[in-house]
PDB file of C-alpha atoms in Angstrom:
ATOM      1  CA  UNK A   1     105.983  98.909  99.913  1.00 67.00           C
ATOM      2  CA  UNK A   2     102.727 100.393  98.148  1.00 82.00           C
ATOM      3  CA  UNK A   3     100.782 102.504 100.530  1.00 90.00           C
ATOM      4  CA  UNK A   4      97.882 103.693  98.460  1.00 93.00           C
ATOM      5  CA  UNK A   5      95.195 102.109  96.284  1.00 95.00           C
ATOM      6  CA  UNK A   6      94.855 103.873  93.329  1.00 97.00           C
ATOM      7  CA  UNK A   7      92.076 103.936  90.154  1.00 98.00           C
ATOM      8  CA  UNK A   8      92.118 106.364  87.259  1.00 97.00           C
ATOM      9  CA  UNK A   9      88.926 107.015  85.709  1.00 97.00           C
ATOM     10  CA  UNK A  10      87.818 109.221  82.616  1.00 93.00           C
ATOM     11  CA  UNK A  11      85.056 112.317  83.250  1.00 90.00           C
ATOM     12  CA  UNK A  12      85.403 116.101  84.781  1.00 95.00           C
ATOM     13  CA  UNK A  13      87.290 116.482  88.122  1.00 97.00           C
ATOM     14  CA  UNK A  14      83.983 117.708  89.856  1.00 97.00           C
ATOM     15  CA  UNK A  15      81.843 114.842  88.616  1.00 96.00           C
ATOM     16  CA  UNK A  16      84.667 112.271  90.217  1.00 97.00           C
ATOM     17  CA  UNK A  17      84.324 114.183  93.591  1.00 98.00           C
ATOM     18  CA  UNK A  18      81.053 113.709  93.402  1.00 97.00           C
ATOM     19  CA  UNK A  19      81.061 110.031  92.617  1.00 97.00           C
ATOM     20  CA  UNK A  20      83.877 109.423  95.387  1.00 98.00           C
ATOM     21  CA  UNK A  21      82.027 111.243  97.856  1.00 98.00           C
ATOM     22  CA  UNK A  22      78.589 109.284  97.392  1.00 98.00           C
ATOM     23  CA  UNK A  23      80.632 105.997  96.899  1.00 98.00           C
ATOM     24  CA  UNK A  24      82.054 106.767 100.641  1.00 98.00           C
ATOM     25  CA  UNK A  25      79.043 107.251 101.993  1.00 98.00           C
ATOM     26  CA  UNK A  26      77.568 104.129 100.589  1.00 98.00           C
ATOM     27  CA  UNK A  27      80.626 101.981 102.409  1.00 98.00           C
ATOM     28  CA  UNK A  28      79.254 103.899 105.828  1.00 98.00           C
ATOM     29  CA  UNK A  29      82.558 107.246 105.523  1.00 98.00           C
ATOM     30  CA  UNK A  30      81.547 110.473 106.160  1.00 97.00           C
ATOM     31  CA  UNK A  31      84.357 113.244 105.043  1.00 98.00           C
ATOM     32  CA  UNK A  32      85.401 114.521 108.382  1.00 97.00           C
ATOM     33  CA  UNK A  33      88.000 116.926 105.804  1.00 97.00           C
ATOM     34  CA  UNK A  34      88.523 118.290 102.894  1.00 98.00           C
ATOM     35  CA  UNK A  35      91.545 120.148 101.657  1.00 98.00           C
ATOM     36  CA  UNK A  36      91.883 121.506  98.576  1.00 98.00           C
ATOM     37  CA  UNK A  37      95.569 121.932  97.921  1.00 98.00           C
ATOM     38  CA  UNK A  38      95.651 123.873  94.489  1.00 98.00           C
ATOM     39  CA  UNK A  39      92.939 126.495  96.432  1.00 98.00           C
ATOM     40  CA  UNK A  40      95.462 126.146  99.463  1.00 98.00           C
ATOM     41  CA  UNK A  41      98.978 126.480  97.766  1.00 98.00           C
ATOM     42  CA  UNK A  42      97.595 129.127  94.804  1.00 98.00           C
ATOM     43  CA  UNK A  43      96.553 131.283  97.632  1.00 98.00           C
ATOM     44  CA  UNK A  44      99.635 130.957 100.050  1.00 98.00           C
ATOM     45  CA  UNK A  45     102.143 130.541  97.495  1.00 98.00           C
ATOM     46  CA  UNK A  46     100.714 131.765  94.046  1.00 98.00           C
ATOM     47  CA  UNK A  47     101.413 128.420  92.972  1.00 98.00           C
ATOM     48  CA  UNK A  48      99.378 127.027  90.162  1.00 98.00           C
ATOM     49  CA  UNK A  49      98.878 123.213  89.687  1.00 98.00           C
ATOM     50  CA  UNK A  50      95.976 120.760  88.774  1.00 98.00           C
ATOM     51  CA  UNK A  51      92.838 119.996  91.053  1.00 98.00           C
ATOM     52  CA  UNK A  52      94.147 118.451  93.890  1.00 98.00           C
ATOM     53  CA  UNK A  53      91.581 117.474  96.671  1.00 98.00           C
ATOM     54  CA  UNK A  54      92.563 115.599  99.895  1.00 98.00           C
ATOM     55  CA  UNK A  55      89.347 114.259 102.053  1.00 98.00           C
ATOM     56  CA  UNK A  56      89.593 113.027 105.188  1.00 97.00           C
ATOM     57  CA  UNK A  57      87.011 109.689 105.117  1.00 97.00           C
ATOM     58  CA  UNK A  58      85.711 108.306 108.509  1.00 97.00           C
ATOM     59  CA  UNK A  59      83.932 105.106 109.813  1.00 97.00           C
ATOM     60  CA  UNK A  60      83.210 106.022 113.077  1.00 97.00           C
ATOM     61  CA  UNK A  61      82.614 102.001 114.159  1.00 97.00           C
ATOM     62  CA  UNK A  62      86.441 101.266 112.474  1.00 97.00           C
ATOM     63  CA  UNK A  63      87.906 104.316 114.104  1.00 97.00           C
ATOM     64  CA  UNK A  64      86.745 103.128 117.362  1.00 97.00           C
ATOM     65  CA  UNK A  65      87.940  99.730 117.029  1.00 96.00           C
ATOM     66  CA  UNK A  66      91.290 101.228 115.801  1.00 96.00           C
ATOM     67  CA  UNK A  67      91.694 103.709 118.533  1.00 96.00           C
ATOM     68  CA  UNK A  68      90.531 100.691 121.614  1.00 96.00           C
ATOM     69  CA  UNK A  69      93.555  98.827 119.992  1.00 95.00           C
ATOM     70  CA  UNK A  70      96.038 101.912 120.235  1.00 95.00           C
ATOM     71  CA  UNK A  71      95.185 104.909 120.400  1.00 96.00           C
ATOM     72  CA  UNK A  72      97.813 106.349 119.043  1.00 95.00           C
ATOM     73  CA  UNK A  73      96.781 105.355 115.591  1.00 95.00           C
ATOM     74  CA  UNK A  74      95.198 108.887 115.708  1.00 94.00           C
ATOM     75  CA  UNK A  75      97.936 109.687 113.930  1.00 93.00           C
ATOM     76  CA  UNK A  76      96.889 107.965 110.750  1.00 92.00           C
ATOM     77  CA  UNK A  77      93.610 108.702 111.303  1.00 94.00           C
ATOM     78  CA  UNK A  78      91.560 109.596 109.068  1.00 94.00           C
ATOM     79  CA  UNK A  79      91.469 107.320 106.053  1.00 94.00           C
ATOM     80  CA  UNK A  80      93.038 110.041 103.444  1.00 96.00           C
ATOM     81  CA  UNK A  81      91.368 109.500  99.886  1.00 98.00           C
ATOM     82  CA  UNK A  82      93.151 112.028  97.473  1.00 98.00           C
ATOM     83  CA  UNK A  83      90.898 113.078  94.158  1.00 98.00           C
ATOM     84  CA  UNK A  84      93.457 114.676  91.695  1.00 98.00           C
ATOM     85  CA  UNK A  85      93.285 115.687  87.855  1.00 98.00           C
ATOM     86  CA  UNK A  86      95.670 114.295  85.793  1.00 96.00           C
ATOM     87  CA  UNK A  87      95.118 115.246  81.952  1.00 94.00           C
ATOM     88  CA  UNK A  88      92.225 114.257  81.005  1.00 93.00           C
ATOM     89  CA  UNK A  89      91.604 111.676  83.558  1.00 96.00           C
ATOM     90  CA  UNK A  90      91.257 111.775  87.525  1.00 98.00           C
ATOM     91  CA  UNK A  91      92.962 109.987  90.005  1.00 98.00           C
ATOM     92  CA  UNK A  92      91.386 108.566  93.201  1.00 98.00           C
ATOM     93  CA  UNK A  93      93.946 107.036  95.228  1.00 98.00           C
ATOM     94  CA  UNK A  94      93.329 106.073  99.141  1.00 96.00           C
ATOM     95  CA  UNK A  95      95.455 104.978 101.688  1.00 92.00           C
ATOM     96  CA  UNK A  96      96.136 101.504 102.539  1.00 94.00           C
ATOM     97  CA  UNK A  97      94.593 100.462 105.842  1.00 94.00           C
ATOM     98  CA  UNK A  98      97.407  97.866 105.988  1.00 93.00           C
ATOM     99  CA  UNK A  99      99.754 100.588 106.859  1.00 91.00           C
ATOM    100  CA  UNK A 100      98.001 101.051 110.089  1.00 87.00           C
ATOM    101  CA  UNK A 101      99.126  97.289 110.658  1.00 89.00           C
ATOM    102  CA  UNK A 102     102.688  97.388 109.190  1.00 91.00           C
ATOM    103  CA  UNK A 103     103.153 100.676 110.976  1.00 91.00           C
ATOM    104  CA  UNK A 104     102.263 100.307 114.342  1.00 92.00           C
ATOM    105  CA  UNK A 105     102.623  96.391 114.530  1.00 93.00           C
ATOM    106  CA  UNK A 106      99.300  95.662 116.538  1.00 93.00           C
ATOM    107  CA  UNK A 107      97.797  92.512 115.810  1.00 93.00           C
ATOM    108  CA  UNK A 108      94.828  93.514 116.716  1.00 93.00           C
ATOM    109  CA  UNK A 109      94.583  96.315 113.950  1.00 94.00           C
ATOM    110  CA  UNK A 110      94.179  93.789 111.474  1.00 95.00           C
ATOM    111  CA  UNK A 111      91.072  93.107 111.250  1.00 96.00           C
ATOM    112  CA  UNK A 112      90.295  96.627 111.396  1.00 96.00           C
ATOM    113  CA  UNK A 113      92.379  97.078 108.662  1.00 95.00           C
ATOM    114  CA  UNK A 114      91.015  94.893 106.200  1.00 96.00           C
ATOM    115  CA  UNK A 115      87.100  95.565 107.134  1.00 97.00           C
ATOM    116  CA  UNK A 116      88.167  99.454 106.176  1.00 97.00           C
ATOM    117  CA  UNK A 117      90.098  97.849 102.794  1.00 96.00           C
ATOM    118  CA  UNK A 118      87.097  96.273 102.306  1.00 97.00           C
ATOM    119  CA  UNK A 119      84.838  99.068 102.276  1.00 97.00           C
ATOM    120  CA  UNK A 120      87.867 101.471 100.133  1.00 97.00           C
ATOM    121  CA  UNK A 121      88.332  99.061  97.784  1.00 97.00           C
ATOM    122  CA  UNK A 122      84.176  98.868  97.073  1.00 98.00           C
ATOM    123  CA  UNK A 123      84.017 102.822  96.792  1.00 98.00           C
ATOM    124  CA  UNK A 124      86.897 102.740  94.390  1.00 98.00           C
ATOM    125  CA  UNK A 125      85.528  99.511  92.476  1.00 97.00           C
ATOM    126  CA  UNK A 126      81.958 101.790  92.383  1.00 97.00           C
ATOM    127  CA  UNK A 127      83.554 104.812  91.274  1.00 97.00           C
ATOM    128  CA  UNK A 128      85.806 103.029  88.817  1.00 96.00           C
ATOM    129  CA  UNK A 129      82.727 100.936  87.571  1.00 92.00           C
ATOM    130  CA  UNK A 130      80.735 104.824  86.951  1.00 84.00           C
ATOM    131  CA  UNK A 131      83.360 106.124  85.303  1.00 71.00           C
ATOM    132  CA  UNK A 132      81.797 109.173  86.783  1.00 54.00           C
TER     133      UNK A 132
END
């Protein structure tokens, strides 16, 4: 089963950050966040790899209805939305809220789910559309 929702688009790693951050904000996420990996494993492990960035998007009015239905579905909390190079293109990929359903098998996450795949899949349509 899928789990993400991925675009590739062409332009610099920073520039896509930038775009993915702005088109999260527009669809009401702040980044509640941010890990960069190759920062993360270069200086822990003196491993090298490519730009890897992991930010943690929010919607405070979908967490809350996600949380009043169980609120253990902290532990998928937040939406993830991973920015990584990949030769010369970037890769934006975000989780799939339906997860949260599947996962946990609330009903009533649902309609959480797809207002937040809503909302991810218009940041990713706005980024992809930019092409940074």
């Amino acid at each position: 089963m899928p789990y993400d929702r991925t675009i590739k688009v062409a332009g610099t790693f920073d520039e896509t950050v930038e775009a993915v951050r702005r088109a999260l904000a527009d669809q009401g996420f702040g980044i509640l966040t941010e890990i960069d990996v190759r920062a993360t494993l270069k200086a822990k492990l003196g491993h090298d790899m490519e730009p890897y960035l992991i930010l943690g998007a929010c919607n405070p009015p979908l967490a809350r209805q996600a949380l009043d239905a169980d609120r253990s579905i902290g532990l998928l909390l937040p939406c993830n939305v991973v920015v990584r190079a990949d030769g010369d293109q970037v890769i934006v990929q975000a989780i799939d809220p339906a997860t949260m359903v599947t996962l946990t098998g609330v009903d009533a996450m649902a309609p959480v789910a797809d207002d937040a795949a809503r909302r991810l899949d218009a940041a990713l349509a706005t980024v992809a559309e930019t092409g940074t």
